[in-house]
Short mmCIF file of C-alpha atoms and ligand atoms in Angstrom, two decimals:
data_model
loop_
_atom_site.label_atom_id
_atom_site.label_comp_id
_atom_site.label_asym_id
_atom_site.label_seq_id
_atom_site.Cartn_x
_atom_site.Cartn_y
_atom_site.Cartn_z
CA MET A 126 -41.34 16.47 -91.14
CA ASP A 127 -43.57 13.47 -90.42
CA ARG A 128 -45.75 12.25 -93.23
CA VAL A 129 -49.50 12.00 -93.13
CA LEU A 130 -51.59 10.17 -95.72
CA SER A 131 -55.28 9.64 -96.18
CA ALA A 132 -57.99 9.20 -98.80
CA VAL A 133 -61.69 9.11 -99.52
CA LYS A 134 -63.28 6.75 -102.02
CA PRO A 135 -65.53 8.24 -104.70
CA THR A 136 -68.38 5.74 -104.30
CA GLY A 137 -71.14 8.25 -103.82
CA ARG A 138 -71.70 11.83 -102.90
CA LEU A 139 -69.60 12.96 -99.97
CA THR A 140 -71.38 13.34 -96.67
CA LEU A 141 -71.02 15.68 -93.75
CA GLY A 142 -69.60 12.61 -91.93
CA ASN A 143 -66.72 12.40 -94.45
CA TYR A 144 -66.05 16.09 -93.96
CA ILE A 145 -66.15 16.07 -90.15
CA GLY A 146 -64.42 12.73 -89.62
CA ALA A 147 -61.75 13.07 -92.29
CA ILE A 148 -61.42 16.07 -94.62
CA ARG A 149 -61.65 18.67 -91.83
CA GLN A 150 -58.68 16.97 -90.17
CA PHE A 151 -56.68 16.87 -93.42
CA VAL A 152 -57.02 20.65 -93.68
CA GLN A 153 -55.91 21.16 -90.09
CA TYR A 154 -52.83 18.99 -90.52
CA GLN A 155 -51.50 20.42 -93.77
CA ASP A 156 -49.44 23.12 -92.02
CA GLN A 157 -47.96 20.67 -89.57
CA TYR A 158 -47.10 17.61 -91.65
CA GLU A 159 -46.02 16.58 -95.11
CA MET A 160 -49.38 15.53 -96.51
CA PHE A 161 -50.48 13.07 -99.18
CA ILE A 162 -54.21 13.03 -99.84
CA PHE A 163 -55.67 11.04 -102.68
CA ILE A 164 -58.86 9.88 -104.31
CA ALA A 165 -59.20 6.16 -103.72
CA ASN A 166 -60.84 5.35 -107.06
CA GLU A 167 -59.52 1.76 -107.11
CA HIS A 168 -61.51 1.20 -103.93
CA ALA A 169 -64.66 2.56 -105.57
CA ILE A 170 -65.18 -0.52 -107.75
CA THR A 171 -65.44 -2.99 -104.86
CA ILE A 172 -69.15 -2.37 -105.37
CA PRO A 173 -70.41 -2.06 -108.97
CA ILE A 174 -70.58 1.58 -110.03
CA ASP A 175 -71.66 3.25 -113.26
CA PRO A 176 -68.61 4.74 -115.09
CA LYS A 177 -70.37 8.07 -115.59
CA GLU A 178 -71.13 8.29 -111.91
CA LEU A 179 -67.57 7.33 -110.95
CA ARG A 180 -66.15 10.07 -113.19
CA GLN A 181 -68.53 12.66 -111.74
CA ASN A 182 -67.85 11.59 -108.14
CA THR A 183 -64.12 11.77 -108.77
CA LYS A 184 -64.31 15.32 -110.14
CA ASP A 185 -66.57 16.37 -107.28
CA LEU A 186 -64.26 14.88 -104.71
CA ILE A 187 -61.15 16.68 -105.91
CA ALA A 188 -63.10 19.94 -106.16
CA LEU A 189 -64.45 19.41 -102.64
CA TYR A 190 -60.96 18.71 -101.29
CA LEU A 191 -59.87 22.05 -102.69
CA ALA A 192 -63.06 23.85 -101.62
CA ALA A 193 -62.63 22.53 -98.07
CA GLY A 194 -59.23 24.22 -97.95
CA LEU A 195 -56.63 21.68 -99.04
CA ASP A 196 -53.84 23.65 -100.66
CA PRO A 197 -51.94 21.86 -103.47
CA GLU A 198 -48.85 23.87 -102.54
CA LYS A 199 -48.82 22.29 -99.09
CA CYS A 200 -50.37 18.93 -99.78
CA THR A 201 -49.88 16.39 -102.59
CA LEU A 202 -53.31 15.68 -104.07
CA PHE A 203 -53.60 12.83 -106.54
CA LEU A 204 -55.69 10.14 -108.13
CA GLN A 205 -54.87 6.58 -107.04
CA THR A 206 -54.98 5.18 -110.59
CA ASP A 207 -52.33 7.71 -111.66
CA VAL A 208 -49.84 5.83 -109.48
CA ASP A 209 -49.42 2.19 -110.61
CA ALA A 210 -47.48 1.25 -107.51
CA HIS A 211 -50.72 1.10 -105.47
CA ALA A 212 -52.05 -1.88 -107.42
CA LYS A 213 -48.61 -3.52 -107.39
CA LEU A 214 -48.09 -3.26 -103.64
CA GLY A 215 -51.77 -4.07 -103.15
CA TRP A 216 -51.14 -7.53 -104.57
CA VAL A 217 -48.10 -8.01 -102.37
CA MET A 218 -50.13 -7.03 -99.31
CA THR A 219 -52.93 -9.40 -100.34
CA CYS A 220 -50.35 -12.18 -100.25
CA MET A 221 -49.13 -11.01 -96.84
CA SER A 222 -52.63 -11.24 -95.32
CA TYR A 223 -54.42 -14.22 -93.88
CA MET A 224 -58.04 -15.01 -94.68
CA GLY A 225 -58.81 -15.10 -90.96
CA GLU A 226 -57.64 -11.57 -90.29
CA LEU A 227 -59.61 -10.20 -93.25
CA GLN A 228 -62.69 -12.10 -92.08
CA ARG A 229 -62.39 -10.25 -88.77
CA MET A 230 -62.68 -6.80 -90.37
CA THR A 231 -65.91 -5.32 -89.00
CA GLN A 232 -66.91 -3.66 -92.26
CA TYR A 233 -66.76 -6.98 -94.09
CA LYS A 234 -68.41 -8.82 -91.19
CA SER A 235 -71.32 -6.39 -91.05
CA LYS A 236 -72.04 -6.99 -94.74
CA THR A 237 -72.02 -10.76 -94.37
CA ILE A 238 -74.05 -10.71 -91.14
CA ASN A 239 -76.70 -8.61 -92.87
CA GLY A 240 -76.91 -11.40 -95.43
CA GLU A 241 -75.91 -9.17 -98.35
CA THR A 242 -75.42 -11.14 -101.53
CA GLY A 243 -73.08 -10.39 -104.42
CA ILE A 244 -70.15 -9.35 -102.20
CA THR A 245 -67.09 -9.11 -104.43
CA ALA A 246 -63.67 -10.57 -103.64
CA GLY A 247 -62.45 -6.96 -103.90
CA LEU A 248 -64.63 -5.90 -100.99
CA PHE A 249 -63.08 -8.69 -98.95
CA THR A 250 -59.46 -7.87 -99.83
CA TYR A 251 -59.68 -4.09 -100.01
CA PRO A 252 -57.99 -3.57 -96.62
CA CYS A 253 -54.85 -5.03 -98.30
CA LEU A 254 -54.97 -2.34 -100.97
CA MET A 255 -55.54 0.26 -98.29
CA ALA A 256 -52.46 -1.04 -96.45
CA ALA A 257 -50.46 -0.64 -99.67
CA ASP A 258 -51.78 2.91 -100.09
CA ILE A 259 -50.41 3.84 -96.70
CA LEU A 260 -47.14 1.90 -96.72
CA LEU A 261 -45.96 3.17 -100.11
CA TYR A 262 -45.46 6.65 -98.65
CA ASP A 263 -43.94 5.84 -95.24
CA ALA A 264 -46.90 7.60 -93.66
CA LYS A 265 -46.55 7.89 -89.92
CA TYR A 266 -50.10 9.10 -89.31
CA VAL A 267 -53.37 8.33 -91.05
CA PRO A 268 -56.29 10.64 -90.17
CA VAL A 269 -59.53 8.66 -90.42
CA GLY A 270 -62.96 8.31 -88.86
CA ILE A 271 -63.37 5.50 -86.36
CA ASP A 272 -64.75 3.04 -88.95
CA GLN A 273 -61.34 2.92 -90.66
CA LYS A 274 -59.23 2.52 -87.51
CA GLN A 275 -59.20 -1.27 -87.74
CA HIS A 276 -57.82 -1.09 -91.28
CA VAL A 277 -54.93 1.09 -90.15
CA GLU A 278 -54.22 -1.42 -87.40
CA LEU A 279 -54.19 -4.22 -89.97
CA THR A 280 -51.77 -2.12 -92.03
CA ARG A 281 -49.47 -1.94 -89.04
CA ASN A 282 -49.56 -5.71 -88.66
CA LEU A 283 -48.85 -6.30 -92.34
CA ALA A 284 -45.96 -3.82 -92.27
CA GLU A 285 -44.49 -5.56 -89.24
CA ARG A 286 -44.88 -8.96 -90.89
CA PHE A 287 -43.17 -7.78 -94.07
CA ASN A 288 -40.35 -6.09 -92.14
CA HIS A 289 -39.81 -9.24 -90.15
CA ARG A 290 -39.82 -11.50 -93.19
CA TYR A 291 -37.74 -9.36 -95.57
CA SER A 292 -35.95 -6.78 -93.34
CA ASP A 293 -36.92 -3.25 -92.39
CA THR A 294 -38.89 -1.66 -95.24
CA PHE A 295 -42.05 0.03 -93.98
CA VAL A 296 -42.89 2.65 -91.37
CA LEU A 297 -45.60 1.45 -88.96
CA PRO A 298 -48.51 3.89 -89.25
CA GLU A 299 -50.88 5.10 -86.55
CA PRO A 300 -54.49 6.19 -86.99
CA LEU A 301 -55.21 9.81 -86.07
CA MET A 302 -58.72 10.53 -84.93
CA ALA A 303 -60.34 13.83 -84.08
CA SER A 304 -61.31 14.22 -80.41
CA THR A 305 -64.86 15.12 -81.51
CA GLY A 306 -66.60 13.82 -84.62
CA GLN A 307 -64.88 10.44 -85.13
CA LYS A 308 -68.27 9.11 -86.09
CA ILE A 309 -71.20 11.19 -87.27
CA TYR A 310 -74.49 9.32 -87.14
CA SER A 311 -77.50 9.10 -89.42
CA LEU A 312 -80.04 11.83 -88.69
CA GLN A 313 -82.84 9.29 -88.93
CA ASP A 314 -81.19 6.44 -87.02
CA PRO A 315 -78.58 7.87 -84.68
CA THR A 316 -77.26 4.42 -83.81
CA LYS A 317 -75.99 4.03 -87.40
CA LYS A 318 -73.11 5.78 -89.18
CA MET A 319 -74.02 8.58 -91.58
CA SER A 320 -73.03 6.91 -94.81
CA LYS A 321 -72.79 7.56 -98.56
CA SER A 322 -74.73 4.36 -99.15
CA GLU A 323 -77.61 5.04 -96.75
CA GLU A 324 -80.94 4.38 -98.37
CA ASN A 325 -82.95 7.02 -96.52
CA PRO A 326 -81.72 10.37 -97.92
CA LYS A 327 -83.20 12.19 -94.91
CA GLY A 328 -80.59 10.59 -92.69
CA THR A 329 -77.59 11.86 -94.63
CA ILE A 330 -76.38 15.34 -95.45
CA ASP A 331 -74.50 15.39 -98.75
CA LEU A 332 -71.92 18.11 -99.12
CA LEU A 333 -73.61 19.04 -102.39
CA ASP A 334 -77.17 19.04 -101.01
CA PRO A 335 -79.00 22.32 -101.54
CA PRO A 336 -78.36 24.13 -98.21
CA ALA A 337 -82.09 24.68 -97.58
CA ALA A 338 -82.75 20.94 -98.00
CA ALA A 339 -79.93 20.15 -95.58
CA ARG A 340 -81.44 22.53 -93.02
CA LYS A 341 -84.76 20.69 -93.38
CA LYS A 342 -83.02 17.37 -92.71
CA ILE A 343 -81.58 18.78 -89.47
CA MET A 344 -85.03 20.06 -88.46
CA SER A 345 -86.49 16.59 -88.92
CA ALA A 346 -83.60 14.74 -87.24
CA VAL A 347 -84.69 12.03 -84.80
CA THR A 348 -84.11 13.01 -81.15
CA ASP A 349 -85.72 11.62 -77.97
CA SER A 350 -88.40 12.27 -75.39
CA VAL A 351 -86.10 13.22 -72.49
CA GLY A 352 -86.56 16.91 -73.27
CA ILE A 353 -83.33 18.16 -71.65
CA ILE A 354 -80.42 19.51 -73.65
CA GLN A 355 -77.34 17.69 -72.43
CA TYR A 356 -74.57 15.62 -74.02
CA ASP A 357 -75.48 11.99 -73.35
CA PRO A 358 -74.61 9.88 -76.43
CA GLU A 359 -75.85 6.68 -74.83
CA ASN A 360 -79.34 7.79 -73.89
CA GLN A 361 -79.77 10.75 -76.27
CA PRO A 362 -77.75 9.75 -79.36
CA GLY A 363 -79.65 11.96 -81.82
CA LEU A 364 -79.16 15.06 -79.71
CA ALA A 365 -75.49 14.22 -79.08
CA ASN A 366 -75.03 13.89 -82.85
CA LEU A 367 -76.50 17.36 -83.47
CA LEU A 368 -74.30 18.88 -80.74
CA THR A 369 -71.26 17.19 -82.27
CA ILE A 370 -72.07 18.48 -85.75
CA GLU A 371 -72.45 22.05 -84.50
CA SER A 372 -69.30 21.87 -82.39
CA CYS A 373 -67.20 20.51 -85.27
CA LEU A 374 -68.43 23.12 -87.73
CA THR A 375 -68.06 26.10 -85.41
CA ASN A 376 -65.21 25.03 -83.07
CA GLU A 377 -67.38 25.97 -80.09
CA SER A 378 -67.08 23.28 -77.41
CA ILE A 379 -70.05 20.97 -76.82
CA ASP A 380 -70.15 22.09 -73.16
CA SER A 381 -70.48 25.70 -74.18
CA ILE A 382 -73.32 24.95 -76.64
CA VAL A 383 -75.11 22.89 -73.98
CA GLU A 384 -74.77 25.75 -71.50
CA ARG A 385 -76.25 28.28 -73.92
CA PHE A 386 -79.27 26.04 -74.44
CA GLN A 387 -80.10 25.42 -70.80
CA GLY A 388 -83.86 25.56 -70.31
CA LYS A 389 -84.49 25.75 -74.06
CA GLY A 390 -86.15 23.20 -76.35
CA TYR A 391 -84.85 20.88 -79.05
CA GLY A 392 -86.55 22.98 -81.72
CA GLU A 393 -84.39 25.99 -80.93
CA LEU A 394 -81.22 23.93 -80.97
CA LYS A 395 -82.17 22.34 -84.30
CA LYS A 396 -82.78 25.79 -85.75
CA GLU A 397 -79.28 26.89 -84.79
CA VAL A 398 -77.62 23.66 -86.00
CA GLY A 399 -79.63 23.92 -89.22
CA GLN A 400 -78.36 27.46 -89.77
CA VAL A 401 -74.75 26.43 -89.07
CA VAL A 402 -75.02 23.61 -91.61
CA PHE A 403 -76.76 25.93 -94.10
CA ASP A 404 -73.96 28.53 -93.83
CA PHE A 405 -71.23 25.88 -94.01
CA LEU A 406 -72.67 24.30 -97.17
CA THR A 407 -73.35 27.66 -98.83
CA ASN A 408 -69.75 28.69 -98.37
CA LEU A 409 -68.30 25.31 -99.38
CA GLN A 410 -70.46 25.05 -102.50
CA ALA A 411 -69.58 28.58 -103.65
CA LYS A 412 -65.89 27.59 -103.57
CA TYR A 413 -66.67 24.24 -105.20
CA LYS A 414 -68.39 25.99 -108.13
CA GLU A 415 -65.48 28.38 -108.55
CA ILE A 416 -63.02 25.46 -108.67
CA ILE A 417 -65.09 23.48 -111.17
CA GLN A 418 -65.28 26.55 -113.43
CA SER A 419 -61.60 27.41 -113.05
CA GLY A 420 -60.56 24.19 -114.81
CA LYS A 421 -57.56 23.83 -112.49
CA ILE A 422 -58.34 20.29 -111.39
CA ASP A 423 -56.33 18.62 -114.18
CA GLU A 424 -53.27 20.66 -113.35
CA VAL A 425 -53.51 19.89 -109.62
CA LEU A 426 -53.82 16.16 -110.31
CA ALA A 427 -50.94 16.11 -112.80
CA GLN A 428 -48.66 17.88 -110.35
CA GLY A 429 -49.74 15.54 -107.53
CA ALA A 430 -49.26 12.39 -109.64
CA GLU A 431 -45.71 13.36 -110.46
CA LYS A 432 -44.73 13.79 -106.84
CA ALA A 433 -46.61 10.72 -105.64
CA ASN A 434 -45.13 8.52 -108.40
CA TYR A 435 -41.63 9.57 -107.50
CA ILE A 436 -42.01 8.41 -103.89
CA ALA A 437 -44.18 5.36 -104.54
CA ASN A 438 -41.95 4.04 -107.35
CA LYS A 439 -38.90 4.22 -105.13
CA LYS A 440 -40.69 2.15 -102.52
CA ILE A 441 -42.05 -0.47 -104.92
CA ARG A 442 -38.58 -0.94 -106.45
CA LYS A 443 -37.23 -1.63 -102.99
CA VAL A 444 -40.05 -4.08 -102.25
CA TYR A 445 -39.61 -5.93 -105.56
CA LYS A 446 -35.91 -6.36 -104.87
CA LYS A 447 -36.47 -7.69 -101.37
CA ILE A 448 -39.13 -10.16 -102.49
CA GLY A 449 -36.98 -11.48 -105.31
CA PHE A 450 -38.97 -10.16 -108.26
CA THR A 451 -36.05 -8.17 -109.61
CA ILE A 452 -33.25 -10.31 -111.01
CA THR A 453 -30.88 -7.57 -112.09
CA LYS A 454 -28.82 -5.54 -109.61
P1 LIG B 1616 -64.50 6.27 -96.99
O1 LIG B 1616 -64.48 6.84 -98.36
O2 LIG B 1616 -65.60 5.33 -96.62
O3 LIG B 1616 -64.51 7.45 -95.94
C1 LIG B 1616 -63.56 8.50 -96.01
C2 LIG B 1616 -63.24 9.00 -94.62
O4 LIG B 1616 -64.42 9.52 -94.00
C3 LIG B 1616 -64.58 8.92 -92.72
N1 LIG B 1616 -66.03 8.80 -92.45
C4 LIG B 1616 -66.63 9.28 -91.35
N2 LIG B 1616 -66.14 9.92 -90.28
C5 LIG B 1616 -67.04 10.28 -89.32
N3 LIG B 1616 -68.37 10.02 -89.41
C6 LIG B 1616 -68.90 9.35 -90.48
N4 LIG B 1616 -70.20 9.12 -90.55
C7 LIG B 1616 -68.01 8.96 -91.51
N5 LIG B 1616 -68.18 8.30 -92.69
C8 LIG B 1616 -66.95 8.21 -93.25
C9 LIG B 1616 -63.92 7.55 -92.84
O5 LIG B 1616 -63.55 7.04 -91.60
C10 LIG B 1616 -62.70 7.90 -93.70
O6 LIG B 1616 -61.65 8.42 -92.90
N6 LIG B 1616 -60.98 2.74 -97.29
C11 LIG B 1616 -61.22 4.15 -97.07
C12 LIG B 1616 -60.50 5.04 -98.07
C13 LIG B 1616 -59.05 4.77 -98.16
C14 LIG B 1616 -58.05 5.20 -97.25
C15 LIG B 1616 -56.82 4.72 -97.77
C16 LIG B 1616 -58.09 5.98 -96.08
C17 LIG B 1616 -58.43 4.07 -99.14
N7 LIG B 1616 -57.08 4.04 -98.91
C18 LIG B 1616 -55.62 4.98 -97.11
C19 LIG B 1616 -56.88 6.21 -95.43
C20 LIG B 1616 -55.66 5.72 -95.94
C21 LIG B 1616 -62.70 4.40 -97.16
O7 LIG B 1616 -63.42 3.61 -97.68
O8 LIG B 1616 -63.09 5.62 -96.66
#
């Protein structure tokens, strides 16, 4: 069975974009592939974060993975810091990367172009750690939203470079992206990604937002003055975003939704999308609460760490031997 690996970093509250672009796919793939899904907490400190907040985000994220339908019997769920091999291979991958290729990463570039100050060295080198995350497990596929595609491509290049320098060691991974919902946009600025770090809370739907508040955000989403319901992301990005959200949460095709709304107004569509989001969050949050109260998170993580360590340690031993770190046979 081919292996699939992915992760989310607990930097803030999870958004509907994280669910649609990533977690929804993880759930779909768990019957088809051998899955490794983790909480990328080492990645969360590339930007300063309060320890209390990091702990809370981490607990929420694991509970949301489970609430969204990830089944620990089918999928190995673990915390990155429970597997030391990530940091070890992360360093190796940092030394395999060139400054130039990291400078070309769009996420890093967008931060520097915007003139942000206080960018940490970790934020610059984090794609190397992400490469290590993937390569440790021989993952063939990595389901991600479009913003992470470039990092998976870098991972491929680093794996190839290592294999070439030291002999065949790593599987070359491929990004897997959903046909719809690779990028969900801000409700207030539909040219920008819906993001955990967005300053305007009206633009982002958090998975733990009160459902009624989320419905309100959909009702006040920015659209356009064209006045026709059709799927035209270039000229009507706000509307296209709403159609995408509804389609991803209901599995009804965008074409079919558009057809049902022929001759109707944006208000009616927003009402329906708002209700879909309301129902989705109500259901997800009920499961989330049950999981938090059940106290089963620790057990799931312990079980996942054991399995992940077994595989990752085997790989790092191999890597250390090839590099020349290990001097005994
Ligand atoms: P992160 O935590 O920023 O995002 C987690 C996943 O959610 C996707 N995503 C979106 N998809 C659609 N629309 C959006 N608005 C949206 N916002 C986020 C992201 O593409 C991602 O798939 N570096 C990674 C975490 C990571 C990782 C890994 C992923 C660490 N190691 C190994 C895969 C494999 C990150 O920061 O994702």
